[in-house]
Each structure stands twice: as structure tokens, then as C-alpha cells.
Amino acid sequence: MLQVLVLNGPNLNLLGSREPDKYGTLSLSDIQDGLTSLAGKLDIGIEFYQSNSEGALVDRVQQAGLGSVDIAIVNPAAYTHTSVALRDAFLGVSLPFIEVHLSNIYKREAFRHHSYFSDIAIGTIAGFGAAGYAMALDAAVNYHKEQLPTF
Ligand code: DQA
């Protein structure tokens, strides 16, 4: 069974009340509940982790890469634009991942236009709000299918 880890970075625990004009009104647990239900329909395993701490996210990626996680869906939040350490963690354990942003980072301030993750991600989904996580889950399933040997 495909195992997916959904990782969320700093301040995403505040979703729902944090700048709702940019990030929407759903809380992180609303999003996680929706993804759990979708994962059930798609018959895949799903787990969640959120942290405001860079080191804790690095530790979780290392653990996922050495364990049973096949693909991660990650919104690195502000670490998108700053974290070489988190980028290196994905590379270090060769964990494939899909990058998600609720907002379209390319429509926002210039400092948000650079991501340390996009060039090493399977792909990036930005600007579709919470629906982006569901799109990423669907994309993870399709990506995994195409990786299977065809014999
Ligand atoms: C974000 C965009 C980042 O620039 C910002 O720092 C976030 C959230 C998004 O989901 O749109 O915290 O990753």
C-alpha cells in the first residue's frame, strides 16, 4: 500500500485564523481530516506531521526516508525560501516529494519567488488553497503507479 507523509512547516498550525485572505478559513485539522477521508477512498496510507522547528522537520524527513514512507507532500511554509537544511534532508534520504503552497508564491513578494524545493520536487502545486493538498495526493498516486514495473 502506498504510504504518504504530509509535512507542514512553521505557522501552518495557525491555518483558519492566520491571514485567511491568503490561506483560507480551513484549519490544519480540517485539511488533515479531508485528506484522511480521501486517502481511505484511494486505498493509501497517510500520516501527518507539522512543526514550527526546522530541526524537527529535518529529523522527520530523515526518519521518513529510512522508513516506510513512499512519497511526501510538503508545504515547507517560510522554510521554502530559507532552508538549505530541509532541502538537504530530502536529498540525503532520497525521499520523493510534492511541494504544495496554499497561495501562489509567484504572485506575492519577491522574496517568496525562490523555493529551495521546486527544482528537486516531483512537482509543485501553488495557489489553489487547501485543494492543493488533495491535488497532490492524487498526483502522488499517479506518480507511484508510473514507477511500478510493467511486467
Ligand atoms: C506558504 C507560502 C510561504 O511563502 C509562507 O511563508 C507560508 C505559507 C503557502 O502555503 O502559501 O507560510 O507556504
PDB file of C-alpha atoms and ligand atoms in Angstrom:
ATOM      1  CA  MET A   1       0.000   0.000   0.000  1.00  0.00           C
ATOM      2  CA  LEU A   2       1.308   3.452  -0.904  1.00  0.00           C
ATOM      3  CA  GLN A   3       2.362   5.350   2.220  1.00  0.00           C
ATOM      4  CA  VAL A   4       2.246   9.148   2.089  1.00  0.00           C
ATOM      5  CA  LEU A   5       3.557  11.599   4.678  1.00  0.00           C
ATOM      6  CA  VAL A   6       2.078  15.109   4.705  1.00  0.00           C
ATOM      7  CA  LEU A   7       4.533  17.579   6.225  1.00  0.00           C
ATOM      8  CA  ASN A   8       3.687  21.142   7.159  1.00  0.00           C
ATOM      9  CA  GLY A   9       6.131  23.811   8.255  1.00  0.00           C
ATOM     10  CA  PRO A  10       6.007  26.852  10.537  1.00  0.00           C
ATOM     11  CA  ASN A  11       2.814  28.753  11.297  1.00  0.00           C
ATOM     12  CA  LEU A  12       0.638  26.323   9.363  1.00  0.00           C
ATOM     13  CA  ASN A  13      -0.726  25.165  12.731  1.00  0.00           C
ATOM     14  CA  LEU A  14      -2.480  28.572  12.694  1.00  0.00           C
ATOM     15  CA  LEU A  15      -4.417  27.877   9.486  1.00  0.00           C
ATOM     16  CA  GLY A  16      -8.005  29.001   9.750  1.00  0.00           C
ATOM     17  CA  SER A  17      -7.176  32.145  11.718  1.00  0.00           C
ATOM     18  CA  ARG A  18      -3.863  33.084  10.064  1.00  0.00           C
ATOM     19  CA  GLU A  19      -4.270  35.653   7.243  1.00  0.00           C
ATOM     20  CA  PRO A  20      -7.441  33.954   5.932  1.00  0.00           C
ATOM     21  CA  ASP A  21      -7.443  36.202   2.854  1.00  0.00           C
ATOM     22  CA  LYS A  22      -4.237  34.440   1.771  1.00  0.00           C
ATOM     23  CA  TYR A  23      -4.531  30.986   3.312  1.00  0.00           C
ATOM     24  CA  GLY A  24      -8.278  30.357   3.591  1.00  0.00           C
ATOM     25  CA  THR A  25     -10.521  29.538   6.528  1.00  0.00           C
ATOM     26  CA  LEU A  26      -9.939  25.792   6.929  1.00  0.00           C
ATOM     27  CA  SER A  27      -7.828  24.741   9.904  1.00  0.00           C
ATOM     28  CA  LEU A  28      -4.944  22.308   9.546  1.00  0.00           C
ATOM     29  CA  SER A  29      -7.024  19.624  11.217  1.00  0.00           C
ATOM     30  CA  ASP A  30      -9.890  20.275   8.742  1.00  0.00           C
ATOM     31  CA  ILE A  31      -7.405  19.732   5.895  1.00  0.00           C
ATOM     32  CA  GLN A  32      -5.963  16.626   7.538  1.00  0.00           C
ATOM     33  CA  ASP A  33      -9.460  15.194   8.095  1.00  0.00           C
ATOM     34  CA  GLY A  34     -10.277  15.752   4.416  1.00  0.00           C
ATOM     35  CA  LEU A  35      -7.037  14.093   3.328  1.00  0.00           C
ATOM     36  CA  THR A  36      -7.620  11.134   5.641  1.00  0.00           C
ATOM     37  CA  SER A  37     -11.017  10.575   4.061  1.00  0.00           C
ATOM     38  CA  LEU A  38      -9.582  10.913   0.530  1.00  0.00           C
ATOM     39  CA  ALA A  39      -6.733   8.520   1.370  1.00  0.00           C
ATOM     40  CA  GLY A  40      -9.333   5.957   2.517  1.00  0.00           C
ATOM     41  CA  LYS A  41     -11.105   6.216  -0.847  1.00  0.00           C
ATOM     42  CA  LEU A  42      -7.805   5.917  -2.726  1.00  0.00           C
ATOM     43  CA  ASP A  43      -6.739   2.992  -0.513  1.00  0.00           C
ATOM     44  CA  ILE A  44      -3.467   4.560   0.571  1.00  0.00           C
ATOM     45  CA  GLY A  45      -1.856   5.067   3.964  1.00  0.00           C
ATOM     46  CA  ILE A  46      -1.401   8.621   5.207  1.00  0.00           C
ATOM     47  CA  GLU A  47       0.316  10.275   8.157  1.00  0.00           C
ATOM     48  CA  PHE A  48       0.776  13.895   9.167  1.00  0.00           C
ATOM     49  CA  TYR A  49       3.446  15.997  10.822  1.00  0.00           C
ATOM     50  CA  GLN A  50       3.610  19.732  11.472  1.00  0.00           C
ATOM     51  CA  SER A  51       6.371  21.614  13.214  1.00  0.00           C
ATOM     52  CA  ASN A  52       7.476  25.197  13.678  1.00  0.00           C
ATOM     53  CA  SER A  53      11.035  23.999  14.104  1.00  0.00           C
ATOM     54  CA  GLU A  54      13.452  23.437  11.218  1.00  0.00           C
ATOM     55  CA  GLY A  55      15.437  20.739  13.046  1.00  0.00           C
ATOM     56  CA  ALA A  56      12.308  18.775  13.911  1.00  0.00           C
ATOM     57  CA  LEU A  57      11.246  18.814  10.234  1.00  0.00           C
ATOM     58  CA  VAL A  58      14.729  17.638   9.187  1.00  0.00           C
ATOM     59  CA  ASP A  59      14.518  14.805  11.737  1.00  0.00           C
ATOM     60  CA  ARG A  60      11.062  13.785  10.459  1.00  0.00           C
ATOM     61  CA  VAL A  61      12.241  13.721   6.825  1.00  0.00           C
ATOM     62  CA  GLN A  62      15.252  11.588   7.766  1.00  0.00           C
ATOM     63  CA  GLN A  63      13.015   9.191   9.682  1.00  0.00           C
ATOM     64  CA  ALA A  64      10.538   9.017   6.767  1.00  0.00           C
ATOM     65  CA  GLY A  65      13.282   8.370   4.227  1.00  0.00           C
ATOM     66  CA  LEU A  66      14.686   5.496   6.219  1.00  0.00           C
ATOM     67  CA  GLY A  67      11.257   4.037   6.993  1.00  0.00           C
ATOM     68  CA  SER A  68       8.171   3.038   5.086  1.00  0.00           C
ATOM     69  CA  VAL A  69       7.114   6.368   3.535  1.00  0.00           C
ATOM     70  CA  ASP A  70       6.987   6.245  -0.286  1.00  0.00           C
ATOM     71  CA  ILE A  71       6.219   9.886  -1.063  1.00  0.00           C
ATOM     72  CA  ALA A  72       5.944  13.071   0.983  1.00  0.00           C
ATOM     73  CA  ILE A  73       3.663  16.014   0.362  1.00  0.00           C
ATOM     74  CA  VAL A  74       5.327  19.055   1.876  1.00  0.00           C
ATOM     75  CA  ASN A  75       4.410  22.641   2.486  1.00  0.00           C
ATOM     76  CA  PRO A  76       7.657  23.978   3.932  1.00  0.00           C
ATOM     77  CA  ALA A  77       5.955  27.369   4.576  1.00  0.00           C
ATOM     78  CA  ALA A  78       8.552  30.084   5.295  1.00  0.00           C
ATOM     79  CA  TYR A  79      11.341  27.471   5.175  1.00  0.00           C
ATOM     80  CA  THR A  80      10.565  27.213   1.451  1.00  0.00           C
ATOM     81  CA  HIS A  81      12.570  30.377   0.979  1.00  0.00           C
ATOM     82  CA  THR A  82      15.351  29.811   3.506  1.00  0.00           C
ATOM     83  CA  SER A  83      16.096  26.191   4.358  1.00  0.00           C
ATOM     84  CA  VAL A  84      19.081  24.520   2.769  1.00  0.00           C
ATOM     85  CA  ALA A  85      18.979  22.089   5.714  1.00  0.00           C
ATOM     86  CA  LEU A  86      15.493  20.814   4.884  1.00  0.00           C
ATOM     87  CA  ARG A  87      16.340  20.620   1.177  1.00  0.00           C
ATOM     88  CA  ASP A  88      19.447  18.588   2.024  1.00  0.00           C
ATOM     89  CA  ALA A  89      17.384  16.248   4.204  1.00  0.00           C
ATOM     90  CA  PHE A  90      15.164  15.280   1.229  1.00  0.00           C
ATOM     91  CA  LEU A  91      18.237  14.774  -0.947  1.00  0.00           C
ATOM     92  CA  GLY A  92      20.074  12.941   1.836  1.00  0.00           C
ATOM     93  CA  VAL A  93      17.467  10.201   2.159  1.00  0.00           C
ATOM     94  CA  SER A  94      16.255  10.335  -1.492  1.00  0.00           C
ATOM     95  CA  LEU A  95      12.648  10.846  -0.436  1.00  0.00           C
ATOM     96  CA  PRO A  96      10.463  11.852  -3.424  1.00  0.00           C
ATOM     97  CA  PHE A  97       8.099  14.687  -2.602  1.00  0.00           C
ATOM     98  CA  ILE A  98       5.473  17.025  -3.990  1.00  0.00           C
ATOM     99  CA  GLU A  99       5.701  20.687  -2.902  1.00  0.00           C
ATOM    100  CA  VAL A 100       2.441  22.435  -2.011  1.00  0.00           C
ATOM    101  CA  HIS A 101       1.628  26.067  -1.244  1.00  0.00           C
ATOM    102  CA  LEU A 102      -1.806  27.362  -0.424  1.00  0.00           C
ATOM    103  CA  SER A 103      -1.044  30.726  -2.004  1.00  0.00           C
ATOM    104  CA  ASN A 104       0.542  31.398  -5.371  1.00  0.00           C
ATOM    105  CA  ILE A 105       4.003  32.366  -4.123  1.00  0.00           C
ATOM    106  CA  TYR A 106       4.882  33.800  -7.555  1.00  0.00           C
ATOM    107  CA  LYS A 107       2.118  36.418  -7.242  1.00  0.00           C
ATOM    108  CA  ARG A 108       3.456  37.624  -3.883  1.00  0.00           C
ATOM    109  CA  GLU A 109       6.541  39.440  -2.543  1.00  0.00           C
ATOM    110  CA  ALA A 110       9.791  38.882  -4.452  1.00  0.00           C
ATOM    111  CA  PHE A 111      11.407  37.034  -1.519  1.00  0.00           C
ATOM    112  CA  ARG A 112       8.743  34.320  -1.892  1.00  0.00           C
ATOM    113  CA  HIS A 113       9.540  33.707  -5.556  1.00  0.00           C
ATOM    114  CA  HIS A 114      12.520  31.489  -4.818  1.00  0.00           C
ATOM    115  CA  SER A 115      11.988  27.994  -3.440  1.00  0.00           C
ATOM    116  CA  TYR A 116      14.776  25.727  -2.226  1.00  0.00           C
ATOM    117  CA  PHE A 117      12.491  22.772  -3.062  1.00  0.00           C
ATOM    118  CA  SER A 118      10.952  23.253  -6.509  1.00  0.00           C
ATOM    119  CA  ASP A 119      13.966  22.074  -8.502  1.00  0.00           C
ATOM    120  CA  ILE A 120      14.195  18.802  -6.552  1.00  0.00           C
ATOM    121  CA  ALA A 121      10.430  18.167  -6.159  1.00  0.00           C
ATOM    122  CA  ILE A 122       8.422  15.768  -8.343  1.00  0.00           C
ATOM    123  CA  GLY A 123       6.282  18.852  -8.942  1.00  0.00           C
ATOM    124  CA  THR A 124       4.863  21.918  -7.246  1.00  0.00           C
ATOM    125  CA  ILE A 125       1.228  22.937  -6.703  1.00  0.00           C
ATOM    126  CA  ALA A 126       0.645  26.540  -5.613  1.00  0.00           C
ATOM    127  CA  GLY A 127      -2.290  28.897  -5.469  1.00  0.00           C
ATOM    128  CA  PHE A 128      -5.239  26.508  -5.093  1.00  0.00           C
ATOM    129  CA  GLY A 129      -5.650  26.795  -1.323  1.00  0.00           C
ATOM    130  CA  ALA A 130      -6.382  23.645   0.663  1.00  0.00           C
ATOM    131  CA  ALA A 131      -7.462  21.872  -2.536  1.00  0.00           C
ATOM    132  CA  GLY A 132      -3.766  21.808  -3.480  1.00  0.00           C
ATOM    133  CA  TYR A 133      -3.155  19.098  -0.868  1.00  0.00           C
ATOM    134  CA  ALA A 134      -5.891  16.903  -2.407  1.00  0.00           C
ATOM    135  CA  MET A 135      -4.415  17.503  -5.873  1.00  0.00           C
ATOM    136  CA  ALA A 136      -1.013  16.484  -4.514  1.00  0.00           C
ATOM    137  CA  LEU A 137      -2.436  13.256  -3.065  1.00  0.00           C
ATOM    138  CA  ASP A 138      -3.951  12.400  -6.425  1.00  0.00           C
ATOM    139  CA  ALA A 139      -0.627  13.237  -8.115  1.00  0.00           C
ATOM    140  CA  ALA A 140       1.245  11.027  -5.615  1.00  0.00           C
ATOM    141  CA  VAL A 141      -0.956   8.050  -6.534  1.00  0.00           C
ATOM    142  CA  ASN A 142      -0.363   8.610 -10.249  1.00  0.00           C
ATOM    143  CA  TYR A 143       3.361   9.111  -9.763  1.00  0.00           C
ATOM    144  CA  HIS A 144       3.612   5.901  -7.762  1.00  0.00           C
ATOM    145  CA  LYS A 145       1.694   3.905 -10.409  1.00  0.00           C
ATOM    146  CA  GLU A 146       4.075   5.043 -13.116  1.00  0.00           C
ATOM    147  CA  GLN A 147       7.052   3.914 -11.023  1.00  0.00           C
ATOM    148  CA  LEU A 148       5.784   0.328 -10.905  1.00  0.00           C
ATOM    149  CA  PRO A 149       7.456  -2.116 -13.249  1.00  0.00           C
ATOM    150  CA  THR A 150       5.266  -3.103 -16.199  1.00  0.00           C
ATOM    151  CA  PHE A 151       5.604  -6.876 -16.401  1.00  0.00           C
TER     152      PHE A 151
HETATM  153  C1  DQA B   1       3.099  29.238   2.080  1.00  0.00           C
HETATM  154  C2  DQA B   1       3.789  30.414   1.379  1.00  0.00           C
HETATM  155  C3  DQA B   1       5.017  30.856   2.141  1.00  0.00           C
HETATM  156  O1  DQA B   1       5.636  31.952   1.475  1.00  0.00           O
HETATM  157  C4  DQA B   1       4.628  31.298   3.550  1.00  0.00           C
HETATM  158  O2  DQA B   1       5.789  31.644   4.290  1.00  0.00           O
HETATM  159  C5  DQA B   1       3.815  30.290   4.254  1.00  0.00           C
HETATM  160  C6  DQA B   1       2.782  29.552   3.518  1.00  0.00           C
HETATM  161  C7  DQA B   1       1.773  28.856   1.391  1.00  0.00           C
HETATM  162  O3  DQA B   1       1.281  27.778   1.686  1.00  0.00           O
HETATM  163  O4  DQA B   1       1.238  29.622   0.588  1.00  0.00           O
HETATM  164  O5  DQA B   1       3.913  30.132   5.456  1.00  0.00           O
HETATM  165  O6  DQA B   1       3.961  28.107   2.004  1.00  0.00           O
END
